[in-house]
Short mmCIF file of C-alpha atoms and ligand atoms in Angstrom, two decimals:
data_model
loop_
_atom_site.label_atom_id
_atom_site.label_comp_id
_atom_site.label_asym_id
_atom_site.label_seq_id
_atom_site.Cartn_x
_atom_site.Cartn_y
_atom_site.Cartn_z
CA UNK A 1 47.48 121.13 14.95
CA UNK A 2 47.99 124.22 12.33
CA UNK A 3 50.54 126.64 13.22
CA UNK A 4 50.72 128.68 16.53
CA UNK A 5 52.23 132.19 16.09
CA UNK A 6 53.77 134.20 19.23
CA UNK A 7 51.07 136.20 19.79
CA UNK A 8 51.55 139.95 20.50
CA UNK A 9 47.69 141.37 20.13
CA UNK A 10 47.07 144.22 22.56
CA UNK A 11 43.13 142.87 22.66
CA UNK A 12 41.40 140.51 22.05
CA UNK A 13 44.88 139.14 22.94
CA UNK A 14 46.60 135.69 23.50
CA UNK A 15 44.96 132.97 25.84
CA UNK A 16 46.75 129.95 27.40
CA UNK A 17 47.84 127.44 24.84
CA UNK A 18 46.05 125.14 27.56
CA UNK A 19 42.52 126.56 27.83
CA UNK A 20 42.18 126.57 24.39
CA UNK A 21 42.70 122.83 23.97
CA UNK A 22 40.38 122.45 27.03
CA UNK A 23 37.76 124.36 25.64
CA UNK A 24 38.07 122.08 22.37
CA UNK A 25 38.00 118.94 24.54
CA UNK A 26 34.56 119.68 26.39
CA UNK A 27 33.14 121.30 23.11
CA UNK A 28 31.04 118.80 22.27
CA UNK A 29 30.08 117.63 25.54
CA UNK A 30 30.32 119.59 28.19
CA UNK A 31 30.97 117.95 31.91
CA UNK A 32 28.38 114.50 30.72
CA UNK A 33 25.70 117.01 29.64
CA UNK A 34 25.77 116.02 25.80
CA UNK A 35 25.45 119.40 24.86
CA UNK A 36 27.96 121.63 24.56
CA UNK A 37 28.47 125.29 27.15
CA UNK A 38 27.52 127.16 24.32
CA UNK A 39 23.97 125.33 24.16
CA UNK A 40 23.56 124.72 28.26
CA UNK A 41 20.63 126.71 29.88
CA UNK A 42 22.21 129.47 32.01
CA UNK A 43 19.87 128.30 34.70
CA UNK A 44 21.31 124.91 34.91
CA UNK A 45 23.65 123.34 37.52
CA UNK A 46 26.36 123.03 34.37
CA UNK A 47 26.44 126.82 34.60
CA UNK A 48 26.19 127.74 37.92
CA UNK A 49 29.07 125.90 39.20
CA UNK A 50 31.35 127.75 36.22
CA UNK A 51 30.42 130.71 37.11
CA UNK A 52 30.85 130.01 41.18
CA UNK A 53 33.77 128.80 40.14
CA UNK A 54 35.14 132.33 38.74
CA UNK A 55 33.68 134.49 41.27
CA UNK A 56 35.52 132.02 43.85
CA UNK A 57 38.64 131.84 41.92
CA UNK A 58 38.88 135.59 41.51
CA UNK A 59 38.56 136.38 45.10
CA UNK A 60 41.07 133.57 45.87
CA UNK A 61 43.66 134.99 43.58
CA UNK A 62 43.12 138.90 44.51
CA UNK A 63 42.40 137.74 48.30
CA UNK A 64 39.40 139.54 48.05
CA UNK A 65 37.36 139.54 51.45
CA UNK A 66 33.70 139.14 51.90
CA UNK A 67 33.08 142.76 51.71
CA UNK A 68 33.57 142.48 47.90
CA UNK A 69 31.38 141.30 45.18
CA UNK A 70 32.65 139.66 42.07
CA UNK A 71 30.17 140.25 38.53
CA UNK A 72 30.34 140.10 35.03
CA UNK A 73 29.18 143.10 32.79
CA UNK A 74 28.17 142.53 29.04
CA UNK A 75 29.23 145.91 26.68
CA UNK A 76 32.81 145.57 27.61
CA UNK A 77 34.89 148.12 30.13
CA UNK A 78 33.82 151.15 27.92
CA UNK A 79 30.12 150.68 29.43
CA UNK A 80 31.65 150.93 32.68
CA UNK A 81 33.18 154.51 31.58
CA UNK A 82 29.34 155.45 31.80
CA UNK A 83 27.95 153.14 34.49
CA UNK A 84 30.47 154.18 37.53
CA UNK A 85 29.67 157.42 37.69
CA UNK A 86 25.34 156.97 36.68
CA UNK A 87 26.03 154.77 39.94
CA UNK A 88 28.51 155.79 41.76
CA UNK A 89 28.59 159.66 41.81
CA UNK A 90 27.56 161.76 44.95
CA UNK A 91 25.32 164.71 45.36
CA UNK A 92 27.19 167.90 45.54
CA UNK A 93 30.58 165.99 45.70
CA UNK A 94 32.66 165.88 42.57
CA UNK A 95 34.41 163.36 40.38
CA UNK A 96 37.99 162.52 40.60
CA UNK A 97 40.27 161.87 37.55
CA UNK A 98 44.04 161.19 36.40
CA UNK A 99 44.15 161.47 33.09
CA UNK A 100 46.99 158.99 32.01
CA UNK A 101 45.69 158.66 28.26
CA UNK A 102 43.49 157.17 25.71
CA UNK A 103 41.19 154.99 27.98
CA UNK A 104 41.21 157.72 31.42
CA UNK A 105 40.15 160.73 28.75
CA UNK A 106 37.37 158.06 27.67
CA UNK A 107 35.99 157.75 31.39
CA UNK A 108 36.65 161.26 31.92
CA UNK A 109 34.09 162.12 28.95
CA UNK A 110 31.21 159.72 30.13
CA UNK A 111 31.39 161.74 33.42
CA UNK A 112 31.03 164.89 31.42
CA UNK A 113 28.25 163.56 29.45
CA UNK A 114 26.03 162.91 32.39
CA UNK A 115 27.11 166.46 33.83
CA UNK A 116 28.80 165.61 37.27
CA UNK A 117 31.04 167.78 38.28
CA UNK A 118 34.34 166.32 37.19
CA UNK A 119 37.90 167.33 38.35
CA UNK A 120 40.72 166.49 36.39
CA UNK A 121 43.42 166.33 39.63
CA UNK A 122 46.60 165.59 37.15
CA UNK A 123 47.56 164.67 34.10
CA UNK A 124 50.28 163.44 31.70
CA UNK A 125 49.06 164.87 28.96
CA UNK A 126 52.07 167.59 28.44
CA UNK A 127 54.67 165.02 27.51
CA UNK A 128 52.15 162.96 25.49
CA UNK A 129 51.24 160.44 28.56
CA UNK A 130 54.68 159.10 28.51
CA UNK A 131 54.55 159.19 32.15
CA UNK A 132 52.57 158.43 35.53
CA UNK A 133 51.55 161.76 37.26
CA UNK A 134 53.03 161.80 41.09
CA UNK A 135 52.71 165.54 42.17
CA UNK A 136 48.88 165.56 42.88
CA UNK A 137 46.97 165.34 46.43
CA UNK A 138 43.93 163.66 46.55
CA UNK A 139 41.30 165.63 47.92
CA UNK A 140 38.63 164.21 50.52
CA UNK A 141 35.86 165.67 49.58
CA UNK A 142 35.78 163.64 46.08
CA UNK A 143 33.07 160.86 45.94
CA UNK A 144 35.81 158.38 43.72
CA UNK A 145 39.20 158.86 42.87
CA UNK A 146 38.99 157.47 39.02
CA UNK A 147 42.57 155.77 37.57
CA UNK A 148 43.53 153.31 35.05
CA UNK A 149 45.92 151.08 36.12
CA UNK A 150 47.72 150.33 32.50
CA UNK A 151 48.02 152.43 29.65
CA UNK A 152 47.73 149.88 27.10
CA UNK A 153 48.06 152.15 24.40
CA UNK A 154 50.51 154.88 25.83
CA UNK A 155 52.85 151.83 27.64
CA UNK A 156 52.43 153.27 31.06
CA UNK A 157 51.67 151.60 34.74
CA UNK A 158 50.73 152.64 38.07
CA UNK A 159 53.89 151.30 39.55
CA UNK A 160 51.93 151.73 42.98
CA UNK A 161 48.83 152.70 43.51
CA UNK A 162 48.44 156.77 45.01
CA UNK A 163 47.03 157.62 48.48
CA UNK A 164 43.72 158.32 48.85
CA UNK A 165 42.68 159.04 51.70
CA UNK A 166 38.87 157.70 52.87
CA UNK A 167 38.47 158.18 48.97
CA UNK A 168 37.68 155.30 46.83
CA UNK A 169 39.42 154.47 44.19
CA UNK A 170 37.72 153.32 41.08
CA UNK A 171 40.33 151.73 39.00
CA UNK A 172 40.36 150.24 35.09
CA UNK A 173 42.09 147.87 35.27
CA UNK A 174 41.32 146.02 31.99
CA UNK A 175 44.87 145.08 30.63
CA UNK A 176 46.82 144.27 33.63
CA UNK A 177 44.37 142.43 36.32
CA UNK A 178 45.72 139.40 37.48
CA UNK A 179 49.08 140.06 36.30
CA UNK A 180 50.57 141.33 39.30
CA UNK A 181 49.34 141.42 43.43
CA UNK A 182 48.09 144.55 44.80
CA UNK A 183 46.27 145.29 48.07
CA UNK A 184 42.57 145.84 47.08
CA UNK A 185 41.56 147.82 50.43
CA UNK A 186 41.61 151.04 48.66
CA UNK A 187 39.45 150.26 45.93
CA UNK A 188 35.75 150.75 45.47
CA UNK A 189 35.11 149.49 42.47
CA UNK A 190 37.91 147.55 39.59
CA UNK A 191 36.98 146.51 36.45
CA UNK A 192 38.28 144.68 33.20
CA UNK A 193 37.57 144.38 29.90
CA UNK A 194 38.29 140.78 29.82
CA UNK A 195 40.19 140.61 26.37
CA UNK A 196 43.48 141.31 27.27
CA UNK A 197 44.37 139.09 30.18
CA UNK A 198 41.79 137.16 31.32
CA UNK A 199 39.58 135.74 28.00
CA UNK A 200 37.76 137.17 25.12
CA UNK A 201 36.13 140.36 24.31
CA UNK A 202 32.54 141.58 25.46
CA UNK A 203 32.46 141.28 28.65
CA UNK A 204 33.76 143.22 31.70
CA UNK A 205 34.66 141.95 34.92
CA UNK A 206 33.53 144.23 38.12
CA UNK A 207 34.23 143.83 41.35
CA UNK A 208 32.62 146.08 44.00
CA UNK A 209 32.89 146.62 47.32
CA UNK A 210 29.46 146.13 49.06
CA UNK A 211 29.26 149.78 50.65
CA UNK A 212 29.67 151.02 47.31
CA UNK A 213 25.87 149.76 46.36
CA UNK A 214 24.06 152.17 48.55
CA UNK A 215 25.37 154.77 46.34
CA UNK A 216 22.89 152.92 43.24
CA UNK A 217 20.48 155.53 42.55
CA UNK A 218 16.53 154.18 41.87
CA UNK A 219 16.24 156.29 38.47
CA UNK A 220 18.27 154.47 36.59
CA UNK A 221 17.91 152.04 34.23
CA UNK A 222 17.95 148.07 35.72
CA UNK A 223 20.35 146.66 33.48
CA UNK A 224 23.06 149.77 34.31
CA UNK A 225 22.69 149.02 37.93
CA UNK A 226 25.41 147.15 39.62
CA UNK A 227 23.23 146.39 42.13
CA UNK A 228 21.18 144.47 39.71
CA UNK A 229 24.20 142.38 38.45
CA UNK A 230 25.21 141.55 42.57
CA UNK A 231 21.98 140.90 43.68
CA UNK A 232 21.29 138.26 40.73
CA UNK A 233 24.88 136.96 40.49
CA UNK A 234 25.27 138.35 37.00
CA UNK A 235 22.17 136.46 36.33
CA UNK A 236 19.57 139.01 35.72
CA UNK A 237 19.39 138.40 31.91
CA UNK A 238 21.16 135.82 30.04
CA UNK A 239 24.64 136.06 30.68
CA UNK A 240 27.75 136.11 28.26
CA UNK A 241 27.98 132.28 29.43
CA UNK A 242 31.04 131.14 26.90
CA UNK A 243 33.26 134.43 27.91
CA UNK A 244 32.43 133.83 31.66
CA UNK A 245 33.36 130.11 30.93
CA UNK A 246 36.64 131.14 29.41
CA UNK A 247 37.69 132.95 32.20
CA UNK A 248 36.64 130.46 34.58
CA UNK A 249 39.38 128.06 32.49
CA UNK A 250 42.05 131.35 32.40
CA UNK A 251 41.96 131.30 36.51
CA UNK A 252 42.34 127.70 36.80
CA UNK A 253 45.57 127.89 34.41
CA UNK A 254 46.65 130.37 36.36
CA UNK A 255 46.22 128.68 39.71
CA UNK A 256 47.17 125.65 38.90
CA UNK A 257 49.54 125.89 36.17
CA UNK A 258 51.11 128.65 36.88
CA UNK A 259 51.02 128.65 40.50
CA UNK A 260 49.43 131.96 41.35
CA UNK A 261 49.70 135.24 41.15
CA UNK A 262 53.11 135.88 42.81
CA UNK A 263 54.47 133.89 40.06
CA UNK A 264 52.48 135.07 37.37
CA UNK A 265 53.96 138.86 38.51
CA UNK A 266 57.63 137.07 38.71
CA UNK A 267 57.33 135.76 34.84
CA UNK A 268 55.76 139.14 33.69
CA UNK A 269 58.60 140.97 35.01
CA UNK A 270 61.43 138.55 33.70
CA UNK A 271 59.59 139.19 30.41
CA UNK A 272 59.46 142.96 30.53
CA UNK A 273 63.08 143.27 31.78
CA UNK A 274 64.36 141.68 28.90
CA UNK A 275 62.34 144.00 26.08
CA UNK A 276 63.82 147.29 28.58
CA UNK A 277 67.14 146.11 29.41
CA UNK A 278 67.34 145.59 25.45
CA UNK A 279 66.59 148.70 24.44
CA UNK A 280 68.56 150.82 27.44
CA UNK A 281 71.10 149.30 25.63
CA UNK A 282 70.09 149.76 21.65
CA UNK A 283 70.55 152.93 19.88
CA UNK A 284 68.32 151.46 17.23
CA UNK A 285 64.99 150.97 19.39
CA UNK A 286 63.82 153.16 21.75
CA UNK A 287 61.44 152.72 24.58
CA UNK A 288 58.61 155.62 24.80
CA UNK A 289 57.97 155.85 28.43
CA UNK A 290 59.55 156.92 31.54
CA UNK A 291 61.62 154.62 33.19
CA UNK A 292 59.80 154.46 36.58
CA UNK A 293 56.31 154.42 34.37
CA UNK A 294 57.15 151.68 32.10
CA UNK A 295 54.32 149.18 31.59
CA UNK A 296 54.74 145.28 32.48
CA UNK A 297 52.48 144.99 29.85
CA UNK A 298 52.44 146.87 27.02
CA UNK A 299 56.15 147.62 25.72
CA UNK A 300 55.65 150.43 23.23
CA UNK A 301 58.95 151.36 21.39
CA UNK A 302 60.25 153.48 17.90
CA UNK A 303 62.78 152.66 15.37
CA UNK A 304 64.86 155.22 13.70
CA UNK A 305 62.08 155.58 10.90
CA UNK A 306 58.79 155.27 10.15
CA UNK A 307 59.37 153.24 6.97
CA UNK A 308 61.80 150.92 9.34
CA UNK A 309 58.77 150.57 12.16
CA UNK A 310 56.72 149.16 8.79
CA UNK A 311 59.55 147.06 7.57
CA UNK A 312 60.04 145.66 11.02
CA UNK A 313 56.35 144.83 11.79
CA UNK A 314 55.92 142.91 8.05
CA UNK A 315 58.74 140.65 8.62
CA UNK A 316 58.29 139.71 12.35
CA UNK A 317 55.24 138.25 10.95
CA UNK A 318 56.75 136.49 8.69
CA UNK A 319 58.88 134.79 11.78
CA UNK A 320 55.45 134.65 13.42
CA UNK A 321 55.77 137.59 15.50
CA UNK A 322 52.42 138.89 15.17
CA UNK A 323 50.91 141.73 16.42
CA UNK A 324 53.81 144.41 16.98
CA UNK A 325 52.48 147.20 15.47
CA UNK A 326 51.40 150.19 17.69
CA UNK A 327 48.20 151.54 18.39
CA UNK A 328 47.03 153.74 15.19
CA UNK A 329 46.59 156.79 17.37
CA UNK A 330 49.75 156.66 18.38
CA UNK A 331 52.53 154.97 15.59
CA UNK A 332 55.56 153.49 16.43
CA UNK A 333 55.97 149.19 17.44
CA UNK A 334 53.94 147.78 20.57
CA UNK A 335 54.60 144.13 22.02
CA UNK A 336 51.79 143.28 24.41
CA UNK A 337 52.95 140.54 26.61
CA UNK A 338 50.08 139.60 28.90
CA UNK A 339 50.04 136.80 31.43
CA UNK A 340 49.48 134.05 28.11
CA UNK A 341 52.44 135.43 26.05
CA UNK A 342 55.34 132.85 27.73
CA UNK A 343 59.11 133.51 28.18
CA UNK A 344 59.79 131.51 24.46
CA UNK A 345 57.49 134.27 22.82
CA UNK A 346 59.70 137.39 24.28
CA UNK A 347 63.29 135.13 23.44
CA UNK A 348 62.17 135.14 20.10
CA UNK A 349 61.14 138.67 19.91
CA UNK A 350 64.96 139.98 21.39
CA UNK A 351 66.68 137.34 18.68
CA UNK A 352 64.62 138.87 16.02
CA UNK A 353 64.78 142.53 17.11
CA UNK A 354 68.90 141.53 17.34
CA UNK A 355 68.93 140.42 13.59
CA UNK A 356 66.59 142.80 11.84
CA UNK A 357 68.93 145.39 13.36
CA UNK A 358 72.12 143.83 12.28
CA UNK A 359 70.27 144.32 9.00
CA UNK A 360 69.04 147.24 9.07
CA UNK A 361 70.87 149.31 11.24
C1 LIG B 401 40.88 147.75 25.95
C2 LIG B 401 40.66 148.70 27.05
C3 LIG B 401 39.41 149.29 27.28
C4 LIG B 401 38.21 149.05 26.37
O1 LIG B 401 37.71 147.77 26.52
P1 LIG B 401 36.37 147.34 25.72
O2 LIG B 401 36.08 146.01 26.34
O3 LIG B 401 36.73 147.27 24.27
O4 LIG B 401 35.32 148.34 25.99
C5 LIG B 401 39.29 150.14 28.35
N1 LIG B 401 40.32 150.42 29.15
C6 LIG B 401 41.55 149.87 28.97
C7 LIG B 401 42.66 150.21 29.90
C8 LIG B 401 41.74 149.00 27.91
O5 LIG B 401 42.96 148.46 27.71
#
């Protein structure tokens, strides 16, 4: 095997060290079919049981109840920016939104676009999203409630989800689903770019509650209809079969290697506690977020300098840290450390960060 670097990507991002060797060991012949799942019809049995298998897994892990469907959406989570509210707006009701950065102002303009009558109900945007809004009420006459879950740029998390009332809550969830439990009752509709913690890019995961399909208007479009996706188990057209195989493979590991997600939330906050309890006590790095608003996810921190952040990034590499610089709309150093980055990959990130700053600092 070539060399494996600790993998820091915010998305496409790291997958198990596992899946990937299981994915090379069926390649060629997948399950006795002689072909490989690249080249399987997506109307054969080959298929159907993979992707049974992670609709079944996925309710499993989030304890999802019958009243939820489970789909997968080609054109990533930024189609669902326009598709929730094409479907899932109301008559005379308007449009929910916090606006905790980059990804939230991207739904919020879709909803704009199609000219529904959008309410911004709090934001974060005065100290530049470092922060998740609290002072806000939601009000009952909204259709959705619209939040994303983790700021993957900004570093911020819903810590707990807000109240809302009879409202549904629409939530993006792209780069922390399945790291952590939550109680799904509230929700209407999640969704997840699947790059960042459950396989590769292109495809979105969406699960729906059913009552939320009578909202599916007639005029639109078939392929931008959820219903269209739940009624033909994201079979309508050809489906992204390799990505939904991928994350078939993710939510085994995570079952059965990993043991769940109670444990999967233990590891990811053993691994975020050590980046945070490293830099409450470093004068040299600096975290960018709130304390009670810091992300289990994305770690997004400064050095003194801008030329140091540069310095810093170039030679983790070279001790195969990859992937630490920030986003480039905001600067600064970002660690992602989803679900597949392990324990060894954030020891080796604190040892480093110690030594470049005996160095440098
Ligand atoms: C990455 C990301 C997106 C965009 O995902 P695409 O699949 O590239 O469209 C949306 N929301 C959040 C929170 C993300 O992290």
């Amino acid at each position: 095997m070539g060399k494996r670097v600790h993998n820091f990507n915010a998305g496409p991002a790291a997958l198990p060290l596992p899946v990937l060797e299981e994915i090379q060991e069926e390649m060629l012949d997948f399950k006795g079919s002689g072909m490989s799942i690249l080249e399987v019809s997506h109307r054969s049995k080959w298929f159907d049981d993979v992707i049974n298998e992670a609709v079944e897994r996925t309710k499993k892990l989030l304890d999802l109840g019958d009243d939820f469907h489970v789909v997968f959406i080609q054109g990533g989570a930024s189609l669902q920016f326009c598709m929730i509210p094409m479907n899932l707006a109301l008559e005379n009701k308007p449009v929910d939104f916090i606006d905790t950065g980059t990804w939230s102002t991207k739904a919020i303009k879709e909803a704009k676009i199609q000219g529904k009558d959008v309410r911004v109900i709090a934001s974060s945007e005065d100290r530049n999203y470092s922060y998740i809004p609290n002072d806000f009420k939601v009000d009952d006459d909204a259709a959705y409630l619209h939040i994303t879950s983790n700021n993957t740029i900004k570093g911020t998390q819903w810590a707990q989800f807000p109240e809302s009332g009879d409202v549904p809550i629409i939530c993006d969830m792209s780069s922390d689903i399945m790291s952590r439990r939550f109680d799904v009752r509230p929700f209407g509709l999640i969704y997840a770019g699947a790059q960042k913690n459950i396989g590769p890019s292109g495809t979105a995961m969406v699960i729906i509650r059913k009552d939320m399909l009578d909202r599916v208007p007639d005029n639109i479009p078939t392929m931008l209809k959820y219903s269209t996706f739940s009624e033909k188990n994201s079979m309508f057209n050809t489906p992204a079969c390799m990505i939904v195989y991928t994350i078939n493979l993710v939510l085994k590991w995570l079952e059965e290697t990993i043991g769940g997600l109670e444990k999967m939330e233990e590891i990811n906050r053993e691994k975020a506690g050590m980046l945070y309890d490293f830099f409450d006590q470093s004068d040299f790095y600096q975290g960018t977020t709130e304390k009670d608003s810091r992300s289990l996810m994305n770690v997004t921190f400064r050095l003194p300098s801008e030329d140091l952040e540069k310095k810093f990034v170039a030679e983790a590499l070279k001790e195969d840290l990859g992937g630490l610089k920030g986003h480039r709309s905001v600067g600064g150093c970002r660690a992602s450390i989803y679900n597949a980055t392990g324990i060894d990959g954030v020891k080796a990130l604190v040892e480093f960060m110690v030594e470049f700053e005996k160095k440098e600092g």
